[in-house]
Short mmCIF file of C-alpha atoms in Angstrom, two decimals:
data_model
loop_
_atom_site.label_atom_id
_atom_site.label_comp_id
_atom_site.label_asym_id
_atom_site.label_seq_id
_atom_site.Cartn_x
_atom_site.Cartn_y
_atom_site.Cartn_z
CA MET M 764 0.00 0.00 0.00
CA LYS M 765 2.87 2.36 0.83
CA ASN M 766 4.40 1.83 -2.62
CA THR M 767 1.09 2.62 -4.31
CA ARG M 768 0.66 5.83 -2.32
CA THR M 769 4.20 6.85 -3.23
CA LEU M 770 3.52 6.22 -6.94
CA GLY M 771 0.34 8.29 -6.76
CA THR M 772 2.17 11.15 -5.06
CA ILE M 773 4.93 11.12 -7.68
CA SER M 774 2.34 11.13 -10.50
CA LEU M 775 0.56 14.11 -8.96
CA LEU M 776 3.80 16.04 -8.52
CA LEU M 777 4.81 15.35 -12.12
CA PHE M 778 1.44 16.51 -13.38
CA LEU M 779 1.60 19.75 -11.37
CA GLY M 780 5.21 20.27 -12.46
CA MET M 781 4.31 20.00 -16.15
CA ILE M 782 1.45 22.47 -15.74
CA SER M 783 3.77 24.94 -13.97
CA TYR M 784 6.37 24.59 -16.74
CA HIS M 785 3.79 25.30 -19.44
CA VAL M 786 2.52 28.37 -17.59
CA MET M 787 6.04 29.76 -17.16
CA VAL M 788 6.93 29.26 -20.82
CA SER M 789 3.67 30.76 -22.03
CA SER M 790 4.24 33.87 -19.94
CA ALA M 791 7.83 34.38 -21.14
CA ILE M 792 8.85 37.99 -21.64
CA TYR M 793 9.69 39.07 -25.17
CA GLU M 794 11.94 41.98 -25.96
CA GLN M 795 9.98 45.04 -27.04
CA ILE M 796 10.97 48.20 -28.84
CA ASP M 797 10.89 51.42 -26.86
CA ILE M 798 7.89 53.46 -28.01
CA ASN M 799 7.20 56.68 -26.16
CA SER M 800 3.82 58.27 -25.51
CA ASN M 801 3.79 60.54 -28.56
CA THR M 802 0.91 59.84 -30.92
CA LEU M 803 0.18 60.48 -34.56
CA ASP M 804 -2.15 63.17 -35.83
CA PHE M 805 -4.11 60.50 -37.71
CA ALA M 806 -4.81 56.79 -37.40
CA VAL M 807 -2.43 54.44 -39.22
CA ASN M 808 -3.72 51.09 -40.47
CA ASN M 809 -0.95 48.72 -41.52
CA THR M 810 -1.41 45.34 -43.16
CA ILE M 811 1.36 42.81 -42.63
CA LYS M 812 3.06 42.26 -45.97
CA ALA M 813 4.07 38.80 -47.10
CA PRO M 814 7.71 38.29 -48.09
CA GLY M 815 8.00 39.49 -51.66
CA SER M 816 9.81 36.43 -52.90
CA PHE M 817 7.27 34.29 -54.71
CA ASN M 818 6.11 34.85 -58.25
CA THR M 819 2.36 34.12 -58.16
CA SER M 820 2.51 32.93 -61.77
CA LEU M 821 4.19 29.80 -60.35
CA LEU M 822 1.27 28.93 -58.07
CA GLU M 823 0.12 26.11 -60.35
CA ASP M 824 3.52 24.43 -60.09
CA VAL M 825 3.83 23.90 -56.34
CA THR M 826 3.10 21.16 -53.81
CA TYR M 827 2.28 21.54 -50.13
CA ASN M 828 2.69 19.67 -46.89
CA PRO M 829 0.39 16.58 -46.93
CA ASN M 830 -1.38 18.03 -43.87
CA VAL M 831 -2.61 20.92 -46.01
CA ARG M 832 -5.84 19.25 -47.06
CA LYS M 833 -9.55 19.89 -46.83
CA SER M 834 -10.94 20.78 -43.37
CA MET M 835 -7.49 21.11 -41.76
CA ARG M 836 -6.97 24.07 -39.40
CA PHE M 837 -3.65 25.72 -38.59
CA ASN M 838 -3.33 28.16 -35.72
CA TRP M 839 -1.17 31.13 -34.73
CA LYS M 840 -1.45 33.51 -31.76
CA ILE M 841 -0.36 37.10 -31.21
CA ILE M 842 1.52 36.77 -27.93
CA SER M 843 2.70 40.37 -27.68
CA LEU M 844 1.56 43.60 -29.25
CA GLU M 845 2.63 47.06 -28.14
CA LYS M 846 1.44 50.10 -30.04
CA THR M 847 0.76 53.77 -29.60
CA ILE M 848 -2.68 55.34 -29.81
CA ASP M 849 -4.14 55.68 -33.30
CA PHE M 850 -1.78 53.05 -34.71
CA HIS M 851 -3.45 49.87 -35.95
CA LEU M 852 -2.32 46.62 -37.55
CA ILE M 853 -4.84 44.95 -39.82
CA GLU M 854 -5.22 41.43 -41.20
CA GLY M 855 -7.76 41.68 -43.99
CA ASP M 856 -10.47 43.91 -42.54
CA LYS M 857 -9.84 42.99 -38.87
CA ARG M 858 -7.82 45.10 -36.47
CA LEU M 859 -5.34 42.95 -34.57
CA LYS M 860 -4.70 42.99 -30.83
CA LYS M 861 -2.77 40.95 -28.31
CA ASN M 862 -3.97 37.33 -27.85
CA ASP M 863 -5.83 37.30 -31.16
CA LYS M 864 -5.73 33.91 -32.84
CA ILE M 865 -5.08 33.63 -36.57
CA ILE M 866 -6.60 30.52 -38.12
CA LEU M 867 -5.99 29.10 -41.58
CA LEU M 868 -8.83 26.81 -42.63
CA ILE M 869 -8.28 24.69 -45.73
CA GLY M 870 -11.67 24.85 -47.39
CA THR M 871 -11.04 22.53 -50.33
CA ASN M 872 -8.29 20.27 -51.66
CA PRO M 873 -5.55 22.72 -52.78
CA GLU M 874 -4.42 20.42 -55.60
CA LEU M 875 -7.73 21.00 -57.36
CA GLN M 876 -7.22 24.78 -57.60
CA LEU M 877 -3.64 25.59 -56.63
CA SER M 878 -3.54 29.09 -58.07
CA ASP M 879 -6.85 30.12 -56.44
CA VAL M 880 -5.40 30.52 -52.96
CA HIS M 881 -8.30 32.72 -51.85
CA ASP M 882 -10.68 29.78 -52.40
CA TRP M 883 -8.93 26.93 -50.61
CA CYS M 884 -7.02 28.89 -47.94
CA GLN M 885 -9.43 30.81 -45.72
CA ILE M 886 -7.99 33.16 -43.07
CA TYR M 887 -9.81 33.89 -39.82
CA VAL M 888 -9.11 36.21 -36.91
CA ASN M 889 -10.74 34.79 -33.77
CA ASP M 890 -13.12 32.61 -35.81
CA VAL M 891 -14.25 35.54 -37.99
CA MET M 892 -13.24 35.35 -41.66
CA THR M 893 -11.14 38.23 -42.93
CA ARG M 894 -11.88 40.05 -46.16
CA TYR M 895 -9.14 41.37 -48.46
CA PRO M 896 -9.60 44.06 -51.12
CA THR M 897 -8.11 41.85 -53.83
CA GLU M 898 -7.33 38.18 -54.42
CA SER M 899 -3.62 38.97 -54.78
CA GLN M 900 -3.57 40.54 -51.30
CA HIS M 901 -5.21 37.41 -49.91
CA THR M 902 -2.51 35.33 -51.61
CA ASP M 903 0.17 37.54 -50.04
CA ALA M 904 -1.41 37.03 -46.62
CA ALA M 905 -1.54 33.26 -47.02
CA PHE M 906 2.14 33.14 -47.95
CA LYS M 907 3.05 34.69 -44.60
CA TYR M 908 1.82 31.55 -42.88
CA LEU M 909 2.40 28.78 -45.39
CA LEU M 910 5.11 28.11 -47.97
CA PRO M 911 5.10 25.27 -50.54
CA LEU M 912 7.26 22.18 -50.26
CA THR M 913 8.36 21.96 -53.88
CA LEU M 914 8.24 24.04 -57.02
CA ASN M 915 8.35 22.86 -60.61
CA TYR M 916 10.92 25.31 -62.00
CA SER M 917 10.90 23.88 -65.49
CA LYS M 918 7.38 25.01 -66.38
CA SER M 919 7.54 28.73 -65.70
CA ALA M 920 10.97 29.78 -64.53
CA SER M 921 13.74 30.83 -66.92
CA SER M 922 16.23 28.45 -65.31
CA ASN M 923 16.14 24.87 -66.54
CA TYR M 924 15.41 23.14 -63.24
CA SER M 925 13.44 20.03 -62.50
CA ILE M 926 10.97 19.77 -59.61
CA GLY M 927 12.92 20.99 -56.60
CA ASP M 928 12.73 21.80 -52.93
CA TYR M 929 11.26 25.24 -52.32
CA PHE M 930 13.91 26.13 -49.73
CA GLU M 931 16.50 25.27 -52.37
CA TYR M 932 14.70 27.72 -54.63
CA LEU M 933 14.97 30.41 -51.97
CA ALA M 934 18.66 29.68 -51.46
CA THR M 935 19.78 29.40 -55.10
CA SER M 936 17.34 30.97 -57.54
CA PRO M 937 18.46 34.21 -59.22
CA ASP M 938 14.85 35.40 -58.86
CA VAL M 939 15.16 35.56 -55.05
CA ASN M 940 16.86 38.38 -53.15
CA ARG M 941 19.05 36.35 -50.81
CA THR M 942 20.23 39.41 -48.91
CA ILE M 943 16.91 39.19 -47.06
CA TRP M 944 16.60 35.39 -47.02
CA THR M 945 18.69 33.05 -44.85
CA VAL M 946 18.20 29.33 -45.44
CA ASP M 947 19.64 26.42 -43.44
CA ASP M 948 18.71 22.82 -42.69
CA LYS M 949 15.97 23.74 -40.22
CA LEU M 950 14.71 27.21 -41.08
CA ALA M 951 14.18 29.72 -43.82
CA VAL M 952 14.31 33.20 -42.32
CA TYR M 953 13.02 36.32 -44.04
CA GLU M 954 14.25 39.58 -42.53
CA ASN M 955 13.83 42.91 -44.24
CA THR M 956 13.78 46.58 -43.27
CA VAL M 957 11.86 49.00 -45.48
CA TYR M 958 12.49 52.76 -45.21
CA THR M 959 9.82 55.09 -46.55
CA GLU M 960 10.37 58.49 -48.06
CA GLN M 961 9.33 60.15 -44.79
CA GLY M 962 12.11 58.41 -42.90
CA ASN M 963 9.76 55.90 -41.31
CA ARG M 964 10.71 52.23 -41.23
CA THR M 965 9.09 48.82 -41.04
CA ILE M 966 11.01 45.72 -39.96
CA LEU M 967 9.56 42.29 -40.70
CA LYS M 968 11.14 39.00 -39.63
CA ILE M 969 9.56 35.62 -40.31
CA LYS M 970 10.88 32.16 -39.45
CA TYR M 971 9.58 29.22 -41.48
CA ASP M 972 9.99 25.60 -40.42
CA ASN M 973 11.92 23.55 -42.96
CA LYS M 974 9.92 20.36 -42.38
CA THR M 975 6.35 21.68 -42.36
CA ARG M 976 6.92 24.98 -44.24
CA PHE M 977 4.62 26.69 -41.75
CA MET M 978 5.52 30.02 -40.21
CA ASN M 979 6.91 29.50 -36.70
CA GLU M 980 7.38 33.11 -35.62
CA LEU M 981 6.66 36.55 -36.98
CA ASN M 982 7.92 39.83 -35.56
CA LEU M 983 6.80 43.14 -37.01
CA GLN M 984 8.18 46.51 -35.94
CA ALA M 985 6.66 49.61 -37.47
CA ILE M 986 8.14 52.94 -36.41
CA TYR M 987 6.94 56.39 -37.48
CA THR M 988 8.32 59.86 -36.80
CA THR M 989 5.81 62.11 -35.03
CA PHE M 990 5.61 65.73 -34.04
CA VAL M 991 3.59 66.68 -30.97
CA ASN M 992 3.58 70.35 -29.99
CA GLY M 993 6.62 70.86 -32.17
CA THR M 994 8.55 68.05 -30.47
CA ALA M 995 9.77 65.12 -32.54
CA GLY M 996 9.06 61.63 -31.25
CA THR M 997 8.20 58.13 -32.43
CA ALA M 998 5.02 56.15 -32.73
CA GLY M 999 4.45 52.64 -33.95
CA ALA M 1000 3.92 49.04 -33.02
CA ASN M 1001 5.84 45.88 -32.17
CA MET M 1002 4.07 42.58 -32.61
CA THR M 1003 5.19 38.98 -32.11
CA MET M 1004 3.15 36.04 -33.41
CA ILE M 1005 3.87 32.33 -32.89
CA ARG M 1006 2.51 29.08 -34.31
CA LEU M 1007 0.45 26.76 -32.12
CA HIS M 1008 0.05 23.01 -32.43
CA GLY M 1009 -1.56 20.23 -30.35
CA PHE M 1010 -3.29 21.32 -27.11
CA GLY M 1011 -2.62 24.95 -28.04
CA LEU M 1012 1.09 24.63 -27.25
CA ARG M 1013 3.82 26.72 -28.87
CA TYR M 1014 5.46 25.13 -31.90
CA ASN M 1015 8.69 24.51 -29.92
CA ILE M 1016 7.00 22.80 -26.94
CA THR M 1017 6.41 19.10 -27.42
CA THR M 1018 2.96 17.68 -26.72
CA TRP M 1019 4.71 15.16 -24.43
CA VAL M 1020 4.38 17.77 -21.66
CA VAL M 1021 0.69 16.85 -21.75
CA TRP M 1022 0.88 13.20 -22.74
CA ILE M 1023 3.45 12.18 -20.08
CA PRO M 1024 1.31 13.32 -17.11
CA VAL M 1025 -1.78 11.75 -18.72
CA ILE M 1026 0.04 8.44 -19.26
CA LEU M 1027 1.43 8.47 -15.70
CA PHE M 1028 -2.01 9.25 -14.29
CA LEU M 1029 -3.67 6.47 -16.27
CA THR M 1030 -0.90 4.04 -15.30
CA ALA M 1031 -1.29 4.96 -11.63
CA LEU M 1032 -5.07 4.58 -11.92
CA ILE M 1033 -4.76 1.13 -13.55
CA VAL M 1034 -2.27 -0.01 -10.90
CA SER M 1035 -4.54 1.28 -8.16
CA ILE M 1036 -7.54 -0.57 -9.58
CA ARG M 1037 -5.48 -3.70 -10.19
CA TYR M 1038 -4.32 -3.88 -6.58
CA ARG M 1039 -7.62 -2.62 -5.19
CA VAL M 1040 -5.96 0.37 -3.60
CA PHE M 1041 -9.20 2.30 -3.19
CA GLN M 1042 -10.99 -0.63 -1.51
CA ARG M 1043 -8.04 -1.20 0.81
CA TYR M 1044 -7.91 2.47 1.70
CA LYS M 1045 -11.63 2.43 2.46
CA ILE M 1046 -11.21 -0.61 4.72
CA TYR M 1047 -8.22 1.06 6.39
CA ARG M 1048 -10.30 4.20 7.13
CA GLU M 1049 -13.20 2.17 8.54
CA SER M 1050 -10.95 0.05 10.72
CA LYS M 1051 -9.27 3.21 12.03
CA LYS M 1052 -12.67 4.67 12.96
CA LEU M 1053 -13.65 1.44 14.78
CA ALA M 1054 -10.35 1.46 16.68
CA GLN M 1055 -10.96 5.08 17.77
CA ARG M 1056 -14.45 4.20 19.05
CA GLU M 1057 -13.13 1.28 21.08
#
């Protein structure tokens, strides 16, 4: 009986430990840009641009992760968003805020209409579908979250390639600006800073997973020069978005943090039932009460 109670205690401690670990990781602090309290004289609505690396004329010549099929859902979450007043970030027609969830729903089999991304890849913000002014803008938005696995270069590209890995395309094709793309065995990273004619700047960094081709992380920094009462300052936003997977966990946290406690709990429960731990404990309690009465 003592061994069973010890096993149960260990299982409970492991379960509580895993929960505490998940909470601590989820509440991790992310570095933010320093934005002061100055505000703009007008509201700014920024859409998040997709990396300008893919020629949409090649959409009919790509393949996707096998998980990208009808009725599949892929999830991202905005874990941090700091912005000044009157500065807004928009996905489609929805203003974004911290803790918003971005959902990609695959409405139909992509292979049936590869180039019509707006039909098979439906983007939601908190379960509400977003609307884009044009189909090309919707395609740009989809390519923030999802890149193809392979591309048939030989059909449309000038180079005489056979069907190849899309990350190889990013790393070697003369059509890709590799000063803003970094490709290795695990990740393809897009990082670009755009300066506008007013001296404002937007910094976008996206990390794509090599195996799934899904976006793992996105960080957007938009900084604008402001003048309040003749004093120059800055206004803008800093947003970090991460991909979620099973049980709503971050992409870099294994689902074993949930499965291990569940397995240990079920094992402890089976052992307890097998050795009639609950019945023995009940008999022990009753005998203790009888001894106290005597």
